[in-house]
PDB file of C-alpha atoms and ligand atoms in Angstrom:
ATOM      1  CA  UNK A 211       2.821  34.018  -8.019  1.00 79.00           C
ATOM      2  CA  UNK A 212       2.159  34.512  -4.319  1.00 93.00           C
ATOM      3  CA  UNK A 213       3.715  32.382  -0.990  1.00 97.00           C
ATOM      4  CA  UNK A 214       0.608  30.824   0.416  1.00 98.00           C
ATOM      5  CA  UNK A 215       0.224  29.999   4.118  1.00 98.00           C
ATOM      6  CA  UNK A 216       1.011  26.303   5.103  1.00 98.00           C
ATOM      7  CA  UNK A 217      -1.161  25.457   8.425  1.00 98.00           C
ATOM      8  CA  UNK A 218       0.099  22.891  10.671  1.00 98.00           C
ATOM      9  CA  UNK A 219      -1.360  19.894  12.371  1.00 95.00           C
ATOM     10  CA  UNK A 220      -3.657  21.602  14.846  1.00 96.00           C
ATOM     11  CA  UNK A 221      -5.588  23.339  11.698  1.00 98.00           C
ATOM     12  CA  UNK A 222      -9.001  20.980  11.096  1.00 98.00           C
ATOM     13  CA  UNK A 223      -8.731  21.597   7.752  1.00 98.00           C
ATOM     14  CA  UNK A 224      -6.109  19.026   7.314  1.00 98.00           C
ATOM     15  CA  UNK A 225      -8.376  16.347   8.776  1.00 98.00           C
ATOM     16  CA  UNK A 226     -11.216  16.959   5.884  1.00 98.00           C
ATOM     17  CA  UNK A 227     -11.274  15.262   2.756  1.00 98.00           C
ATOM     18  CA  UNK A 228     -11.100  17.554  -0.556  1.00 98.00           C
ATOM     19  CA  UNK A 229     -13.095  17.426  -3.320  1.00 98.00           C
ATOM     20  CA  UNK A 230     -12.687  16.489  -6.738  1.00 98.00           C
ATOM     21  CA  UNK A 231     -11.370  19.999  -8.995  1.00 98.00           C
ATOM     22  CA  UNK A 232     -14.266  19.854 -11.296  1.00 98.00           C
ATOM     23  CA  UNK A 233     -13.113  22.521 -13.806  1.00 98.00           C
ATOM     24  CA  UNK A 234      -9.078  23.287 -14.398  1.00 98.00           C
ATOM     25  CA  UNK A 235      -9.263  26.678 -15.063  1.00 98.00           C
ATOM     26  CA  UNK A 236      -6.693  30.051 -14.452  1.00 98.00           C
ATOM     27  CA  UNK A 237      -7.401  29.915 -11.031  1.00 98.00           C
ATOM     28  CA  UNK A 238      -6.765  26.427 -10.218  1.00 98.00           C
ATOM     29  CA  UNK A 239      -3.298  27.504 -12.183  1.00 98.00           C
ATOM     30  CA  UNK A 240      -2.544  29.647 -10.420  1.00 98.00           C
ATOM     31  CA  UNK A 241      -2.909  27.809  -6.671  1.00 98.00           C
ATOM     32  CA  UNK A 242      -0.929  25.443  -8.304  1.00 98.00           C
ATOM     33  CA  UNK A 243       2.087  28.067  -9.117  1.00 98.00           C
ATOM     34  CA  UNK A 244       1.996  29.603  -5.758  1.00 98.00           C
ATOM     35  CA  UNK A 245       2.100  25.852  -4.623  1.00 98.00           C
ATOM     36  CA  UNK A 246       5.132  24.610  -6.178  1.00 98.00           C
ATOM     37  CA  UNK A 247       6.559  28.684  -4.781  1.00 98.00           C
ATOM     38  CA  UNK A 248       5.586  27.670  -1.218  1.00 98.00           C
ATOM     39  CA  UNK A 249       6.820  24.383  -1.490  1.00 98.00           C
ATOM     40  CA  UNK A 250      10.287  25.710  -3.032  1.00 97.00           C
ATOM     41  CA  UNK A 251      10.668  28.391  -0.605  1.00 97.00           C
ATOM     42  CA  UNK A 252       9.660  26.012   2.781  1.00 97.00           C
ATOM     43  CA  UNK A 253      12.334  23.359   0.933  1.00 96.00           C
ATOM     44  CA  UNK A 254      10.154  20.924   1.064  1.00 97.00           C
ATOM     45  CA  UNK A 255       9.404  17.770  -1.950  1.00 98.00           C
ATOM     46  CA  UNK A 256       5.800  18.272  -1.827  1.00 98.00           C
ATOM     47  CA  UNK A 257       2.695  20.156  -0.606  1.00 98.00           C
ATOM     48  CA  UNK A 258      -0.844  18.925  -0.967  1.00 98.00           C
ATOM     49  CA  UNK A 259      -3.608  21.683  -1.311  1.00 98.00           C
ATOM     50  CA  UNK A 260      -5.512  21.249   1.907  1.00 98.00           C
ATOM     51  CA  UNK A 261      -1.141  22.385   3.305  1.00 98.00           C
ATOM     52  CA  UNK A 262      -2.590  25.990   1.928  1.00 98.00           C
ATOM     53  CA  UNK A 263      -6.711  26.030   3.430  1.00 98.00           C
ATOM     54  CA  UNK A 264      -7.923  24.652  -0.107  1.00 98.00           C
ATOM     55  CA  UNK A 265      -9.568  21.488  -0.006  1.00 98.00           C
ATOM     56  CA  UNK A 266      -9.280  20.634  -3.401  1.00 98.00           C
ATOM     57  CA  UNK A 267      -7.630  16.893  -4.276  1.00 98.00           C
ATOM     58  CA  UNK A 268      -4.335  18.202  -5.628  1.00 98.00           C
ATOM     59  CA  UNK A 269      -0.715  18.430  -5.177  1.00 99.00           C
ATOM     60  CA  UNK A 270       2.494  19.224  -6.565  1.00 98.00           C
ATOM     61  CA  UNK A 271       6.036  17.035  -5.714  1.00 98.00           C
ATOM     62  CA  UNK A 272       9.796  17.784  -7.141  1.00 98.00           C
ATOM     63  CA  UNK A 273      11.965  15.369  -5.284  1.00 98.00           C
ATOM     64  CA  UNK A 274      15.008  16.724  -7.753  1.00 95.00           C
ATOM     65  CA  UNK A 275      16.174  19.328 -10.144  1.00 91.00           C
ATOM     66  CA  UNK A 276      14.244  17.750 -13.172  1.00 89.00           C
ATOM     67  CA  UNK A 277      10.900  17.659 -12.883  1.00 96.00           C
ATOM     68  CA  UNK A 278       8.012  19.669 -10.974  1.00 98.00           C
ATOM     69  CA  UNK A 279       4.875  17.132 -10.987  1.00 98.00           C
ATOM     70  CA  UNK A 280       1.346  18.531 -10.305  1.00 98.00           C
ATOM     71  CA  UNK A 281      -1.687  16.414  -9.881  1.00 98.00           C
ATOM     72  CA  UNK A 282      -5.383  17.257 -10.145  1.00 99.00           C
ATOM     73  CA  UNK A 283      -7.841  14.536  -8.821  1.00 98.00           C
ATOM     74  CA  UNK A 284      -4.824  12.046  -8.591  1.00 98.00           C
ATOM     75  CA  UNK A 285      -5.946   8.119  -8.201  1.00 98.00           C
ATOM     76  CA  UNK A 286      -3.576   5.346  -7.121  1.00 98.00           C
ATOM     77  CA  UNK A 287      -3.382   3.023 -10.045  1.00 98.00           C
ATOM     78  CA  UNK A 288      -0.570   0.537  -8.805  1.00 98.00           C
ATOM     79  CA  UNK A 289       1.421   0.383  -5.315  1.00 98.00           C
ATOM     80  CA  UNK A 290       3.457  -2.479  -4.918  1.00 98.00           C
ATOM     81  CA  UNK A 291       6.734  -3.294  -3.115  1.00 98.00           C
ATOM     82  CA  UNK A 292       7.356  -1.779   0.423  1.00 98.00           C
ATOM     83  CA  UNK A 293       9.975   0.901   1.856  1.00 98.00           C
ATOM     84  CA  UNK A 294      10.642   1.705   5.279  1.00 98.00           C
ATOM     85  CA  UNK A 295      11.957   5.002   5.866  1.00 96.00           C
ATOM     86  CA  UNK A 296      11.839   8.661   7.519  1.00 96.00           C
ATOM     87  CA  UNK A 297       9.475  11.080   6.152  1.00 97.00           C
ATOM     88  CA  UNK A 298       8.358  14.291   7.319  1.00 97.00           C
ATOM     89  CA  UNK A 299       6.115  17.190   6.802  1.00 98.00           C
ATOM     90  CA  UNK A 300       5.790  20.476   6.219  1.00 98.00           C
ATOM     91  CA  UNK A 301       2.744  21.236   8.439  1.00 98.00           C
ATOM     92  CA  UNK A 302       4.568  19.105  11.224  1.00 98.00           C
ATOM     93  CA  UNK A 303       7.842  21.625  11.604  1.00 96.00           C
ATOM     94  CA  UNK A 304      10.807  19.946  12.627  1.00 94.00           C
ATOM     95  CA  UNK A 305       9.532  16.554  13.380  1.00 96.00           C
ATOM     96  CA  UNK A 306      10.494  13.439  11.108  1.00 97.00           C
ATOM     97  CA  UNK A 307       8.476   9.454  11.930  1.00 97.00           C
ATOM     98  CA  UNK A 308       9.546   6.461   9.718  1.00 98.00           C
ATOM     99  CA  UNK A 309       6.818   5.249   7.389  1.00 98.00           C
ATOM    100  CA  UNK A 310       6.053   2.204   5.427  1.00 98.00           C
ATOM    101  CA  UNK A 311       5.359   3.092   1.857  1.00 98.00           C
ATOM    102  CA  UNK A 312       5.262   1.318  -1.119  1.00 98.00           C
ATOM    103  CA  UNK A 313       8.748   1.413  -3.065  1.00 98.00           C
ATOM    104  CA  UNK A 314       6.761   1.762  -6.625  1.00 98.00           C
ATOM    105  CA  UNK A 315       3.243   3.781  -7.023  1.00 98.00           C
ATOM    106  CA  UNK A 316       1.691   4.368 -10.345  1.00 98.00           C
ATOM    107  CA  UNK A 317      -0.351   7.555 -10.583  1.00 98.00           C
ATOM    108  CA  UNK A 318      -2.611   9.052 -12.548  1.00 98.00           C
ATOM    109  CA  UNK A 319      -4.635  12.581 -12.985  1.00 98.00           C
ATOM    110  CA  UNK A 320      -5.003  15.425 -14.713  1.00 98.00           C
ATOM    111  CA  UNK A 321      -1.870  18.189 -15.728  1.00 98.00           C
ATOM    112  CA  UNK A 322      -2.596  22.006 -15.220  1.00 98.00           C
ATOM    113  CA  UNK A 323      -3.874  22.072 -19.125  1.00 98.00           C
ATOM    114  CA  UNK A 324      -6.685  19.685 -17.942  1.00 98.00           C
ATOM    115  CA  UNK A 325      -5.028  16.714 -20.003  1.00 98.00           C
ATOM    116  CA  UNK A 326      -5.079  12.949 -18.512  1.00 98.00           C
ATOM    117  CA  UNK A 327      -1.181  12.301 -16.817  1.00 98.00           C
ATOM    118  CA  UNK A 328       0.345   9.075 -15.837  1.00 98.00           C
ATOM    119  CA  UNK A 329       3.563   8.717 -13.805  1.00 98.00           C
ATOM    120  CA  UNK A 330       5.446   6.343 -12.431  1.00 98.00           C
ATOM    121  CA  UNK A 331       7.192   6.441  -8.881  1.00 97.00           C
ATOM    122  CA  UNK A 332      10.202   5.115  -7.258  1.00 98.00           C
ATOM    123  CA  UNK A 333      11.876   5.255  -3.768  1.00 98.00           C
ATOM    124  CA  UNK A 334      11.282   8.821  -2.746  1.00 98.00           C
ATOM    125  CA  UNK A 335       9.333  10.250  -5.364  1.00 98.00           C
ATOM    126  CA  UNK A 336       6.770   7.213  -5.089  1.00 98.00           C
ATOM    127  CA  UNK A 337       6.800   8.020  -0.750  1.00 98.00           C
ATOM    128  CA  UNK A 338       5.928  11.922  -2.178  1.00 98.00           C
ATOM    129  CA  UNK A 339       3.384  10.912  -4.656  1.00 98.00           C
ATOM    130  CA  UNK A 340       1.612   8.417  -1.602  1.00 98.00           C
ATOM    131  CA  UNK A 341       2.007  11.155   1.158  1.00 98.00           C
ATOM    132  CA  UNK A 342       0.544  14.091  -0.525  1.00 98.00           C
ATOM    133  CA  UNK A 343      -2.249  11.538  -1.661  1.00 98.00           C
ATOM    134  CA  UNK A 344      -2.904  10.581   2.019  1.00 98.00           C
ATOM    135  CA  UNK A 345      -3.730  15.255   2.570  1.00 98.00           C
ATOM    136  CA  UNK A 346      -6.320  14.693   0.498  1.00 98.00           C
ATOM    137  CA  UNK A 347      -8.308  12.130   2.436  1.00 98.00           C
ATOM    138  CA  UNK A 348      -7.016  14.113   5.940  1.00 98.00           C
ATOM    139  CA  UNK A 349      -4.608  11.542   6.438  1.00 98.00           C
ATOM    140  CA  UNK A 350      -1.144  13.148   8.364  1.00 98.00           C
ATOM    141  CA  UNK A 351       2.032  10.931   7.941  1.00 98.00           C
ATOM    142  CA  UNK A 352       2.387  10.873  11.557  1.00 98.00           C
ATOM    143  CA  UNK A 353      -1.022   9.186  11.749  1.00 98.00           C
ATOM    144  CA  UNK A 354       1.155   5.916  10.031  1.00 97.00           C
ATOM    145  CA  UNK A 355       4.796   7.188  11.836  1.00 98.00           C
ATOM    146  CA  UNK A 356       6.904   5.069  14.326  1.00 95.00           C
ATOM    147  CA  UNK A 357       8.549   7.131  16.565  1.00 93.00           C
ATOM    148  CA  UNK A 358       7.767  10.803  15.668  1.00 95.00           C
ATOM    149  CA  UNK A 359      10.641  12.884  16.936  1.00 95.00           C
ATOM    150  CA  UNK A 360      12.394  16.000  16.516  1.00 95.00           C
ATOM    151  CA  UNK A 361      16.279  14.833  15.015  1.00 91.00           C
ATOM    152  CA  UNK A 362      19.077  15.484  16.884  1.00 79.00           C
ATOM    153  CA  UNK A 363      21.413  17.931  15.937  1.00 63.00           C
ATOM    154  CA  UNK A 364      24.172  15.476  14.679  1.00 57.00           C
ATOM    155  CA  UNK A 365      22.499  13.808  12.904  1.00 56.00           C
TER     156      UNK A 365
HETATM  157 ZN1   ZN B  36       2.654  16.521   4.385  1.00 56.84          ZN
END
């Protein structure tokens, strides 16, 4: 495994939309490992892969200590509800913007064997699942943000 690069906002390559991974093989593995390692490392809950140069429609989230998702050509299958919250990004240092999200997202994909995967999302892990979705159409959180700021320190 191998930290990856994650470009920031100015990079074009996060306003292109990534393909479709047509064959999950060792090597689409392995972006995904040093994913989920740059993600850990940067602290962050999720990185999409266009957040590494590869524009390729997948992503991995862990919003907690349980469970590491990956997702290769993810769809939407059901977003309902509606949460209002801050959100940030890890190719956007620093800043935070509140987003509307939906409060429950139903995904589906392929796993890193290939195999069809369907989760469910709540609160924060459904925000992660719709925010790394938006990378892969070039779509940057702060595009949808109110008031994009740097927090304060006491907060
Ligand atoms: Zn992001």
């Amino acid at each position: 495994m191998a930290l990856r690069n994650i470009v920031t906002e100015e990079d074009p390559v996060l306003r292109k939309k990534s393909r479709q991974v047509t064959e999950v093989n060792d090597r689409i593995r392995t972006i995904l490992d040093d994913m989920a390692e740059t993600m850990h490392a940067a602290y962050g809950v999720g990185l999409a892969a266009p957040q590494v140069g590869i524009l390729r429609r997948m992503f991995v989230v862990q919003v907690d200590d349980e469970h590491l998702y990956e997702l290769i050509n993810p769809e939407i299958v059901e977003a309902d509800g509606d949460q209002y919250g801050e959100e940030g990004c890890l190719s956007v240092p620093g800043y935070v913007g509140l987003v509307h999200r939906p409060e429950h997202v139903k995904i589906r994909g392929l796993d890193r064997n290939g195999k069809p995967v369907e989760y469910e999302g709540e609160g924060l892990l459904a925000r992660a699942f719709m925010h790394e979705y938006d990378h892969l159409d070039g779509i940057i959180y702060t595009d949808k943000a109110d008031n994009v700021h740097l927090p304060k320190d006491d907060e």
